[in-house]
């Protein structure tokens, strides 16, 4: 569990892309974020109160979130100095960098001295085990993708928000670093040992006996040749009652591989349902979430219409239109008696 | 590269199962194994000359192979003492235990002092990257399974042996610890970081421009809910021209999961071909390798006949009958022009 409230560390960032983790956390959990920290030269702001570490501690901040991506994921000397200042101010530190906080001798020593927590978000727990696929109780939805980075986290969070607005119990289950900061817990499934992918997903969404939902953030795509193993293990371990397919319609090719076309949405949906039946024979598709940020309103509507015609499922853009229809269908199509 | 010849360390084993790694290496690479080491109480033998470490070094042994499985994969004090003795005799050490040789302070220090190599077979290289799925040259076969532990390594090695007997260039590519000792190289794909499964498979079977085959040892099963992610990443990364399905007909349920039935062979084959088309659209099934060790000759023949009728593919037992028909079909059904 990562303690809030957060101070979002922006370093000396000069573009939004390098602070996209911080932007995601501030967008989905504004109530967790009470300040931002900028180094010299930083031109990005989240319009939060600017604080140094002492001020942040005085304001009640619990954790400094390193919401920056560095080339190579390595900590530079200025960042290390700032981390040490934060620790000395009594703040926990959460990092999405590849280089670990906990194995940096000075950082680890100072943290132990001050009794603060270090969270290496890319480094999963070391006591994971293999999955079993044994059926468990509870209602679960997993987002799946036609590709990487097509809005699976946003779609999952939008469904959680929609369910909460209807007073339905629902928990976002995070599988990537931004998601983990938003949920204040989770497992970076792409970083677990390969044997433990489905086991990590089972740990992440354990059996539940209330009538609430676990809404699980998907990763990768069954059709991405780099990451499909992660996607399949996550699908098997999540044992979802329903999947929501996420798609970016303007994508010219699979992310990072210029030679590879995207799958057809029908093939993608069918492959996920077929594979998902291994651990949940009753799995259904509940809807399609599309990132239409590059389309004008008319193009957007045509995109929705054509996908709805093709797949006979509600299609929405979580950001532009919300996910009311997808959520309606998700609730309708999953047999509620299962949780009873 | 693990240097040979080997001294097979049997410890104080009292049953064959606990030394199955050593048995596998001795069975498939007798020419690599020139001695065995037994501690007090050991009742198992591979009928190799018994040697202590000094004698082994004098006989030309390069590497001591810890062919034992301990409860928990941890080194006990006697094993540590033996490892240190081996190092002091100038021998490399290869271990399939979970606990690493290289992070044990005394072992690491002695090895550095003596200039010998430590091989932790369960711990893959740390410089792996993500796979790309970009087509590469060469002929590749991957064994796939209806379940875990159905003889994929044996089938792969039997095909290599059959090809060598026909003067066809072929290399066994190892993905598990016993296989790595047999091949003297390889990657334990179930232990890589999840994001790098297909990347590990690409590293393992790089493009080749001769007309030889890479014969890749499969892992797990697309139908095993614990390990399917590994199997899928290995399938995508291997980019095989052909698969050989491996099966253990007497298996009552999926290994380790009493509640789960095995898939039908037809479903299993189809799922592997369908998923394999992502990185090799021309993938074909070449045969079925069955472990019939528990069947009498008449039952064995009935088993072969029924599978051949069902799948229209040659079916053999790599140990009991050899793999001539499977190899014939493998060579025939893969378009040789591809490698030209």
XYZ file of C-alpha atoms in Angstrom:
680
model
C 0.000 0.000 0.000
C 1.433 3.368 -1.038
C 0.485 6.062 1.482
C -1.156 9.259 0.283
C -1.315 12.199 -0.153
C 1.341 12.477 -2.849
C 3.828 15.124 -3.915
C 4.312 14.694 -7.672
C 7.965 15.113 -8.614
C 8.317 16.579 -12.115
C 12.093 17.115 -12.087
C 13.269 19.331 -14.905
C 10.788 18.003 -17.453
C 10.091 20.072 -20.524
C 7.433 17.925 -22.204
C 4.241 16.200 -21.118
C 5.297 12.780 -22.375
C 8.137 12.508 -19.882
C 5.744 13.129 -16.967
C 2.828 11.051 -18.237
C 2.782 8.966 -15.058
C 2.276 12.132 -12.971
C -0.370 13.400 -15.390
C -2.252 10.089 -15.163
C -2.219 10.074 -11.370
C -3.343 13.715 -11.144
C -6.108 13.127 -13.711
C -7.609 10.050 -12.037
C -6.858 10.705 -8.359
C -6.743 14.478 -7.853
C -7.696 13.876 -4.219
C -4.380 12.038 -3.676
C -2.195 14.790 -5.137
C -1.625 17.908 -3.031
C 1.526 19.346 -4.544
C 4.133 19.277 -7.287
C 7.922 19.622 -7.192
C 9.819 21.286 -10.020
C 13.572 21.469 -10.497
C 15.287 24.290 -12.318
C 14.343 24.357 -15.990
C 11.044 22.498 -15.562
C 8.426 23.891 -17.954
C 5.641 21.425 -17.162
C 3.003 22.009 -14.512
C -0.007 20.081 -13.258
C -1.346 23.308 -11.693
C -0.843 21.965 -8.202
C 0.723 23.993 -5.376
C 4.520 24.040 -5.734
C 6.338 22.678 -2.705
C 9.787 21.672 -1.638
C 10.132 18.546 0.486
C 10.022 20.311 3.856
C 6.881 22.198 2.843
C 5.352 18.989 1.537
C 5.992 17.196 4.834
C 4.462 20.107 6.714
C 1.426 19.974 4.405
C 0.869 16.312 5.257
C 2.377 14.659 2.157
C 3.225 11.000 2.818
C 4.884 9.952 -0.428
C 6.939 11.614 -3.157
C 5.996 10.128 -6.523
C 8.790 10.168 -9.095
C 6.456 10.764 -11.993
C 9.234 11.116 -14.510
C 10.750 8.832 -17.129
C 14.486 9.134 -17.601
C 16.435 7.884 -20.574
C 17.420 4.357 -19.577
C 15.418 4.535 -16.369
C 18.550 5.420 -14.402
C 18.760 7.995 -11.592
C 21.007 10.962 -12.267
C 22.936 12.699 -9.454
C 20.385 15.521 -9.091
C 17.515 13.054 -8.803
C 19.431 11.054 -6.182
C 20.067 14.247 -4.204
C 16.367 15.116 -4.322
C 15.372 11.606 -3.228
C 17.726 11.910 -0.251
C 16.262 15.332 0.639
C 12.747 13.873 0.492
C 13.742 10.981 2.742
C 15.386 13.337 5.216
C 12.131 15.291 5.316
C 10.453 12.054 6.412
C 8.710 11.262 3.127
C 8.234 7.852 1.495
C 9.386 7.594 -2.123
C 7.691 5.726 -4.989
C 9.604 5.208 -8.230
C 8.724 3.830 -11.634
C 12.335 3.836 -12.808
C 14.079 0.622 -13.792
C 16.943 1.320 -11.376
C 15.804 0.353 -7.905
C 15.649 2.685 -4.940
C 16.052 -0.231 -2.559
C 19.391 -1.394 -3.956
C 20.957 2.080 -4.019
C 23.180 1.959 -0.910
C 22.842 5.595 0.196
C 19.118 5.785 -0.484
C 18.453 2.464 1.253
C 20.550 3.513 4.268
C 18.877 6.914 4.653
C 15.424 5.367 4.280
C 16.158 2.819 6.993
C 17.508 5.566 9.228
C 14.390 7.714 8.823
C 11.964 4.764 8.818
C 10.361 5.692 5.489
C 9.166 3.330 2.772
C 10.688 2.901 -0.684
C 8.359 1.622 -3.437
C 9.984 0.288 -6.617
C 6.901 0.038 -8.794
C 8.583 -1.890 -11.595
C 9.834 -4.568 -9.236
C 7.088 -6.966 -8.179
C 6.915 -8.833 -4.882
C 9.390 -11.705 -4.644
C 7.031 -14.194 -3.031
C 4.731 -14.741 -6.019
C 3.733 -18.289 -6.907
C 2.309 -20.032 -9.973
C -1.356 -19.624 -10.795
C -3.796 -22.510 -10.474
C -6.766 -21.523 -12.622
C -9.063 -22.896 -9.917
C -12.412 -21.013 -10.158
C -12.873 -18.296 -7.547
C -15.806 -16.172 -6.440
C -16.424 -12.584 -7.414
C -17.162 -10.497 -10.497
C -14.202 -9.611 -12.689
C -13.695 -7.525 -15.835
C -10.403 -7.334 -17.750
C -9.550 -4.849 -20.490
C -7.782 -6.395 -23.500
C -6.159 -4.610 -26.419
C -5.762 -4.714 -30.170
C -2.294 -3.340 -29.369
C -0.199 -1.887 -26.540
C -0.957 1.639 -25.296
C -4.494 1.818 -26.632
C -6.118 3.114 -23.425
C -6.691 -0.018 -21.338
C -5.914 1.780 -18.076
C -8.159 4.749 -18.909
C -11.030 2.453 -19.956
C -10.723 0.411 -16.761
C -10.686 3.525 -14.585
C -13.612 5.038 -16.476
C -15.699 1.923 -15.804
C -14.730 2.079 -12.123
C -15.804 5.740 -11.995
C -19.081 4.939 -13.757
C -19.806 2.073 -11.368
C -19.028 4.234 -8.333
C -21.425 6.893 -9.651
C -24.090 4.176 -9.570
C -23.098 3.076 -6.060
C -21.779 -0.234 -7.329
C -18.788 -1.596 -5.426
C -15.823 -1.744 -7.773
C -12.029 -1.820 -7.411
C -9.530 -0.907 -10.078
C -6.744 -3.543 -10.026
C -3.496 -2.109 -11.325
C -0.922 -3.960 -13.426
C 1.354 -1.095 -14.526
C 3.253 1.643 -12.731
C 0.821 4.523 -13.314
C -2.088 2.292 -12.361
C -0.310 1.187 -9.196
C 0.117 4.812 -8.099
C -3.549 5.443 -8.815
C -4.748 2.347 -6.942
C -2.028 2.781 -4.274
C -1.305 -0.937 -4.795
C -0.909 -3.497 -7.574
C 1.683 -5.593 -9.413
C 3.666 -4.663 -12.549
C 2.862 -7.936 -14.317
C 5.251 -7.359 -17.203
C 8.110 -7.424 -14.694
C 7.272 -10.676 -12.874
C 9.160 -13.911 -13.543
C 7.507 -15.564 -16.549
C 6.310 -18.599 -14.582
C 4.341 -16.350 -12.238
C 2.298 -14.188 -14.640
C -1.032 -15.886 -14.020
C -0.149 -16.279 -10.349
C 0.373 -12.514 -10.107
C -3.046 -11.927 -11.674
C -4.649 -14.324 -9.200
C -2.983 -12.490 -6.316
C -4.155 -9.161 -7.716
C -7.849 -10.054 -7.916
C -8.511 -12.576 -5.160
C -11.867 -14.234 -4.521
C -14.462 -11.765 -3.243
C -17.780 -12.490 -1.624
C -19.496 -9.121 -1.804
C -21.306 -8.286 -5.032
C -18.587 -5.850 -6.121
C -16.376 -5.918 -9.189
C -12.654 -6.271 -9.685
C -11.813 -4.177 -12.752
C -8.413 -5.362 -13.960
C -6.081 -3.222 -16.040
C -4.960 -5.193 -19.095
C -1.456 -5.201 -20.583
C -0.183 -5.659 -24.126
C -2.143 -7.632 -26.686
C -2.485 -11.285 -27.663
C -1.480 -10.028 -31.111
C 1.682 -8.181 -30.098
C 4.627 -10.541 -30.701
C 6.683 -8.906 -27.953
C 4.180 -9.098 -25.120
C 1.468 -11.674 -25.876
C 2.757 -14.023 -23.186
C 2.071 -11.382 -20.543
C -1.396 -10.742 -21.996
C -2.277 -14.452 -21.991
C -1.063 -15.080 -18.453
C -2.985 -12.035 -17.268
C -6.125 -13.251 -19.071
C -5.855 -16.739 -17.559
C -5.049 -15.503 -14.070
C -7.726 -12.794 -14.073
C -10.382 -15.366 -14.894
C -12.618 -12.542 -16.105
C -16.384 -12.847 -16.463
C -16.213 -10.171 -19.129
C -13.649 -8.443 -21.287
C -13.758 -4.942 -22.771
C -11.765 -4.582 -25.969
C -9.644 -1.418 -26.253
C -8.544 0.011 -29.574
C -6.833 3.026 -31.133
C -8.333 3.365 -34.611
C -5.676 5.620 -36.135
C -2.767 3.283 -35.269
C -0.844 2.540 -38.516
C 0.901 -0.608 -37.198
C 1.537 -2.532 -33.977
C 3.374 -0.321 -31.513
C 7.113 -0.379 -32.153
C 6.947 -2.792 -35.116
C 6.505 -0.950 -38.411
C 6.120 -4.160 -40.411
C 3.173 -5.537 -38.454
C -0.487 -4.677 -39.086
C -3.086 -4.588 -36.326
C -5.415 -7.582 -36.044
C -9.029 -7.251 -37.089
C -11.212 -6.405 -34.086
C -13.270 -9.541 -34.664
C -10.170 -11.777 -34.657
C -8.845 -10.007 -31.585
C -12.093 -10.421 -29.668
C -12.465 -14.060 -30.671
C -8.891 -14.954 -29.704
C -9.328 -13.380 -26.271
C -12.651 -15.116 -25.656
C -11.281 -18.460 -26.829
C -8.195 -18.207 -24.607
C -10.211 -16.809 -21.685
C -12.517 -19.850 -21.683
C -9.663 -21.929 -20.271
C -10.221 -20.418 -16.823
C -13.731 -18.990 -17.238
C -15.920 -20.948 -19.669
C -18.658 -18.289 -19.364
C -16.495 -15.314 -20.400
C -18.292 -12.720 -22.555
C -17.369 -9.517 -24.376
C -19.085 -6.467 -22.890
C -18.026 -3.598 -25.123
C -15.351 -1.749 -27.050
C -13.451 1.290 -25.746
C -11.898 3.421 -28.463
C -9.383 6.236 -28.196
C -10.778 8.780 -30.686
C -8.708 11.747 -29.538
C -7.459 12.326 -33.076
C -10.903 12.203 -34.689
C -13.399 15.035 -35.137
C -16.950 14.500 -33.782
C -18.305 13.248 -37.092
C -15.416 10.814 -37.622
C -15.817 9.687 -34.022
C -19.465 8.811 -34.481
C -18.728 6.954 -37.707
C -16.024 5.003 -35.877
C -18.454 4.031 -33.079
C -21.160 3.065 -35.575
C -18.938 0.895 -37.702
C -17.544 -0.991 -34.683
C -21.032 -1.450 -33.188
C -22.250 -2.827 -36.508
C -19.246 -5.123 -36.819
C -19.211 -6.598 -33.322
C -22.734 -5.964 -32.048
C -21.297 -4.450 -28.876
C -21.535 -0.937 -27.399
C -18.612 1.239 -28.443
C -17.552 4.419 -26.593
C -14.534 6.621 -25.927
C -13.824 6.638 -22.156
C -12.470 10.187 -22.303
C -14.697 11.817 -24.910
C -18.053 10.186 -24.207
C -17.745 8.157 -21.006
C -18.610 4.485 -20.681
C -22.288 4.385 -19.693
C -23.351 1.983 -22.447
C -20.388 -0.328 -21.918
C -21.057 -0.406 -18.178
C -24.780 -1.073 -18.755
C -23.925 -4.001 -20.971
C -21.190 -5.278 -18.661
C -23.619 -5.486 -15.764
C -26.385 -6.964 -17.902
C -24.366 -9.608 -19.655
C -22.622 -11.055 -16.629
C -24.942 -13.312 -14.730
C -25.257 -11.636 -11.365
C -26.362 -14.860 -9.758
C -22.704 -15.899 -9.932
C -21.834 -13.610 -7.047
C -24.899 -14.501 -4.993
C 28.813 -22.057 -22.941
C 29.235 -24.684 -20.244
C 32.584 -26.459 -20.626
C 32.709 -30.239 -20.756
C 33.471 -32.957 -19.777
C 31.206 -33.089 -16.731
C 31.382 -34.696 -13.327
C 27.776 -35.460 -12.316
C 27.233 -34.680 -8.643
C 24.611 -37.020 -7.144
C 24.979 -35.947 -3.500
C 23.347 -38.358 -1.088
C 20.383 -39.106 -3.343
C 18.375 -42.223 -2.661
C 15.887 -42.072 -5.537
C 16.083 -41.519 -9.278
C 13.598 -38.633 -9.269
C 15.881 -36.362 -7.258
C 18.711 -36.840 -9.792
C 16.604 -36.713 -12.952
C 18.678 -33.835 -14.338
C 21.835 -35.962 -14.085
C 20.013 -38.959 -15.592
C 18.851 -36.830 -18.541
C 22.319 -35.474 -19.229
C 23.927 -38.919 -19.008
C 21.240 -40.433 -21.268
C 21.501 -37.832 -24.049
C 25.153 -36.816 -23.812
C 27.130 -39.786 -22.476
C 30.183 -38.378 -24.262
C 30.065 -35.296 -21.982
C 29.912 -37.267 -18.715
C 33.103 -38.931 -17.499
C 32.391 -39.400 -13.827
C 29.950 -39.273 -10.937
C 30.337 -38.005 -7.373
C 28.471 -39.656 -4.520
C 28.248 -38.473 -0.916
C 27.785 -40.838 1.992
C 24.396 -42.548 1.862
C 23.914 -42.157 -1.884
C 22.190 -45.220 -3.332
C 21.840 -43.967 -6.905
C 24.394 -44.593 -9.626
C 24.661 -43.727 -13.303
C 27.324 -46.434 -13.694
C 30.008 -43.857 -14.367
C 33.463 -43.965 -12.736
C 33.283 -42.589 -9.186
C 35.597 -39.653 -8.608
C 36.296 -37.038 -5.980
C 37.019 -33.526 -7.191
C 40.796 -33.871 -7.316
C 40.495 -37.084 -9.307
C 37.964 -35.431 -11.615
C 40.285 -32.497 -12.285
C 43.131 -34.930 -13.011
C 40.853 -36.842 -15.408
C 40.127 -33.654 -17.361
C 36.703 -32.751 -15.976
C 35.875 -29.081 -16.623
C 32.534 -28.665 -14.853
C 30.798 -30.219 -11.873
C 27.068 -30.514 -12.606
C 24.841 -30.345 -9.547
C 22.342 -32.812 -10.937
C 20.273 -32.862 -7.772
C 17.024 -31.257 -6.713
C 16.838 -30.200 -3.091
C 13.708 -29.390 -1.167
C 13.254 -25.666 -1.723
C 16.192 -25.482 -4.111
C 18.461 -24.303 -1.301
C 22.065 -25.395 -0.728
C 22.702 -27.258 2.524
C 26.044 -26.956 4.374
C 27.395 -30.236 2.966
C 26.576 -29.180 -0.595
C 28.263 -25.812 -0.048
C 31.366 -27.567 1.292
C 31.466 -29.824 -1.776
C 31.046 -26.862 -4.129
C 33.980 -25.132 -2.428
C 36.084 -28.298 -2.728
C 35.251 -28.519 -6.434
C 36.195 -24.873 -6.981
C 39.460 -25.352 -5.095
C 40.209 -28.280 -7.413
C 39.867 -25.810 -10.310
C 36.474 -27.003 -11.571
C 33.593 -24.872 -12.899
C 30.223 -25.480 -11.245
C 26.786 -25.568 -12.910
C 23.687 -25.515 -10.720
C 19.990 -25.895 -11.362
C 19.065 -24.866 -7.832
C 16.945 -21.787 -7.170
C 19.539 -20.371 -4.777
C 22.314 -18.806 -6.810
C 25.938 -19.807 -6.710
C 26.973 -16.340 -7.814
C 25.369 -14.507 -4.910
C 26.727 -16.837 -2.227
C 29.622 -14.752 -0.834
C 32.075 -17.579 -0.062
C 31.379 -19.475 -3.282
C 31.642 -16.319 -5.399
C 34.884 -15.314 -3.687
C 36.536 -18.731 -4.088
C 35.438 -18.921 -7.733
C 36.946 -15.507 -8.466
C 40.143 -16.524 -6.692
C 40.479 -19.731 -8.709
C 39.222 -18.195 -11.964
C 36.476 -20.792 -12.473
C 32.988 -20.214 -13.883
C 29.712 -20.478 -11.983
C 26.609 -21.293 -14.042
C 23.225 -20.632 -12.422
C 21.007 -22.410 -14.930
C 17.733 -21.090 -13.519
C 18.879 -17.484 -13.783
C 18.777 -16.195 -17.347
C 21.051 -13.512 -18.817
C 20.226 -10.015 -17.597
C 20.611 -8.295 -20.959
C 17.557 -9.802 -22.673
C 15.293 -7.503 -24.675
C 11.742 -7.698 -26.005
C 11.017 -9.792 -29.068
C 10.075 -8.209 -32.372
C 8.387 -10.980 -34.348
C 10.237 -9.799 -37.443
C 10.667 -12.813 -39.799
C 14.133 -14.386 -39.752
C 15.870 -16.948 -41.903
C 16.377 -20.581 -41.028
C 14.367 -23.732 -40.360
C 12.824 -24.078 -36.922
C 10.795 -26.728 -35.114
C 9.223 -26.261 -31.678
C 7.738 -28.992 -29.494
C 4.432 -28.035 -27.853
C 2.522 -29.934 -25.194
C -0.941 -31.006 -24.157
C 0.450 -30.497 -20.642
C 3.708 -29.863 -18.753
C 6.235 -32.721 -18.440
C 4.951 -34.772 -21.362
C 8.340 -35.378 -22.992
C 8.996 -32.221 -25.018
C 12.734 -32.274 -24.293
C 13.061 -35.973 -25.123
C 11.086 -35.564 -28.367
C 13.213 -32.583 -29.431
C 16.451 -34.438 -28.697
C 15.218 -37.557 -30.486
C 14.512 -35.519 -33.617
C 17.983 -33.976 -33.377
C 19.536 -37.443 -33.083
C 17.469 -38.704 -36.037
C 18.503 -35.731 -38.170
C 22.158 -36.182 -37.267
C 21.934 -39.842 -38.277
C 20.824 -38.581 -41.687
C 23.657 -36.026 -41.854
C 21.214 -33.124 -41.571
C 22.525 -30.106 -39.673
C 20.411 -29.621 -36.558
C 20.844 -27.932 -33.178
C 18.846 -28.644 -30.067
C 17.938 -25.277 -28.460
C 17.447 -25.643 -24.731
C 14.867 -23.800 -22.620
C 15.096 -25.687 -19.312
C 17.907 -26.614 -16.966
C 18.428 -30.231 -18.046
C 18.304 -29.174 -21.678
C 20.838 -26.414 -21.037
C 23.295 -28.924 -19.562
C 22.752 -31.188 -22.577
C 23.199 -28.376 -25.120
C 25.912 -26.718 -22.993
C 23.991 -23.458 -23.541
C 20.419 -22.104 -23.544
C 17.996 -19.963 -21.561
C 15.565 -21.062 -18.835
C 12.622 -19.228 -20.389
C 10.275 -19.777 -17.446
C 12.642 -17.678 -15.333
C 12.987 -14.629 -17.588
C 11.144 -11.372 -16.884
C 7.672 -11.702 -18.421
C 8.223 -8.925 -20.962
C 11.198 -10.782 -22.413
C 9.786 -14.281 -23.065
C 9.568 -13.966 -26.827
C 12.806 -11.963 -26.859
C 14.542 -14.869 -25.095
C 13.215 -17.284 -27.715
C 14.472 -15.030 -30.502
C 17.911 -14.899 -28.871
C 17.908 -18.677 -28.501
C 17.240 -19.463 -32.165
C 18.739 -16.612 -34.194
C 18.551 -16.344 -37.987
C 20.592 -19.023 -39.706
C 21.684 -19.165 -43.298
C 22.797 -22.750 -43.654
C 20.117 -25.326 -44.405
C 20.185 -26.688 -40.845
C 17.439 -26.834 -38.273
C 16.967 -25.217 -34.894
C 15.013 -27.727 -32.805
C 13.561 -25.809 -29.884
C 12.581 -27.412 -26.588
C 9.035 -26.375 -25.687
C 7.799 -25.486 -22.195
C 4.415 -25.828 -20.527
C 1.212 -25.863 -22.541
C -1.155 -23.253 -23.938
C -3.788 -25.147 -21.921
C -2.003 -25.075 -18.572
C -3.376 -22.115 -16.595
C -0.147 -21.695 -14.663
C 2.286 -21.550 -17.566
C 0.459 -20.711 -20.809
C 2.041 -17.244 -20.968
C 5.490 -18.823 -21.165
C 4.294 -21.267 -23.835
C 2.784 -18.478 -25.945
C 5.821 -16.199 -25.738
C 8.057 -19.136 -26.636
C 5.808 -19.999 -29.603
C 5.801 -16.407 -30.879
C 9.522 -15.900 -30.374
C 10.510 -19.271 -31.852
C 8.634 -18.436 -35.048
C 8.571 -22.157 -35.874
C 8.004 -23.531 -39.355
C 6.624 -26.655 -37.734
C 5.432 -27.876 -34.362
C 5.467 -31.392 -32.952
C 2.743 -32.030 -30.389
C 3.825 -33.967 -27.282
C 1.390 -35.887 -25.142
C 1.232 -38.313 -22.220
C -1.872 -40.428 -22.817
C -2.296 -41.813 -19.303
C -2.326 -38.380 -17.616
C -5.530 -38.128 -15.515
C -5.507 -34.314 -15.260
C -3.298 -31.275 -15.986
C -0.099 -31.552 -13.979
C -0.554 -30.222 -10.461
C -4.237 -29.308 -10.896
C -6.540 -32.207 -10.029
C -9.662 -30.354 -11.133
C -8.532 -29.678 -14.677
C -8.902 -32.091 -17.621
C -6.431 -32.219 -20.495
C -7.449 -30.515 -23.744
C -8.410 -32.617 -26.738
C -5.409 -33.141 -28.992
C -7.264 -31.528 -31.883
C -8.021 -28.387 -29.834
C -4.459 -28.259 -28.578
C -2.983 -28.534 -32.061
C -5.372 -25.956 -33.500
C -4.711 -23.433 -30.730
C -0.954 -23.721 -31.228
C -1.199 -23.370 -34.995
C -3.565 -20.410 -34.699
C -1.313 -18.588 -32.207
C 1.844 -19.546 -34.097
C 0.555 -17.919 -37.294
C 1.133 -14.513 -35.687
C 4.866 -14.787 -36.323
C 4.941 -17.549 -38.955
C 1.850 -17.641 -41.191
C 3.091 -20.886 -42.812
C 3.406 -22.891 -39.585
C 2.401 -26.558 -39.894
C 2.038 -29.530 -37.572
C 4.557 -32.278 -38.344
C 3.709 -35.067 -35.941
C 2.762 -36.237 -32.471
C 5.240 -37.594 -29.904
C 3.649 -39.725 -27.217
C 5.114 -41.018 -23.966
C 3.804 -44.598 -23.873
C 6.119 -45.866 -21.150
C 3.163 -47.119 -19.129
C 1.485 -48.959 -22.008
C 2.118 -52.513 -23.216
C 3.026 -53.004 -26.904
C -0.543 -53.640 -27.972
C -1.901 -50.621 -26.090
C 0.935 -48.543 -27.533
C 0.026 -49.451 -31.100
C -3.656 -48.720 -30.459
C -2.650 -45.330 -29.020
C -0.570 -44.486 -32.114
C -3.334 -45.653 -34.475
C -6.074 -43.671 -32.800
C -4.006 -40.448 -32.756
C -2.939 -40.915 -36.391
C -6.579 -41.432 -37.371
C -7.680 -38.392 -35.369
C -5.050 -35.893 -36.531
C -3.753 -37.410 -39.763
C -0.188 -36.991 -38.515
C 2.544 -39.530 -37.787
C 2.577 -40.565 -34.134
C 5.554 -42.174 -32.393
C 7.154 -42.603 -28.972
C 10.641 -40.995 -29.032
C 11.974 -43.501 -26.497
C 10.165 -46.705 -27.464
C 10.033 -46.427 -31.254
C 12.173 -43.458 -32.319
C 10.959 -40.580 -34.460
C 11.711 -41.618 -38.043
C 8.192 -40.971 -39.344
C 7.859 -37.644 -37.554
C 11.228 -36.526 -38.900
C 10.302 -37.651 -42.430
C 7.132 -35.619 -42.273
C 8.841 -32.621 -40.651
C 11.331 -32.392 -43.499
C 8.682 -33.028 -46.149
C 6.066 -30.591 -44.906
C 8.330 -27.601 -44.390
C 9.093 -25.937 -47.684
C 12.831 -26.318 -48.023
C 12.988 -23.459 -50.471
C 12.574 -21.186 -47.470
C 16.150 -21.777 -46.380
C 17.627 -21.608 -49.870
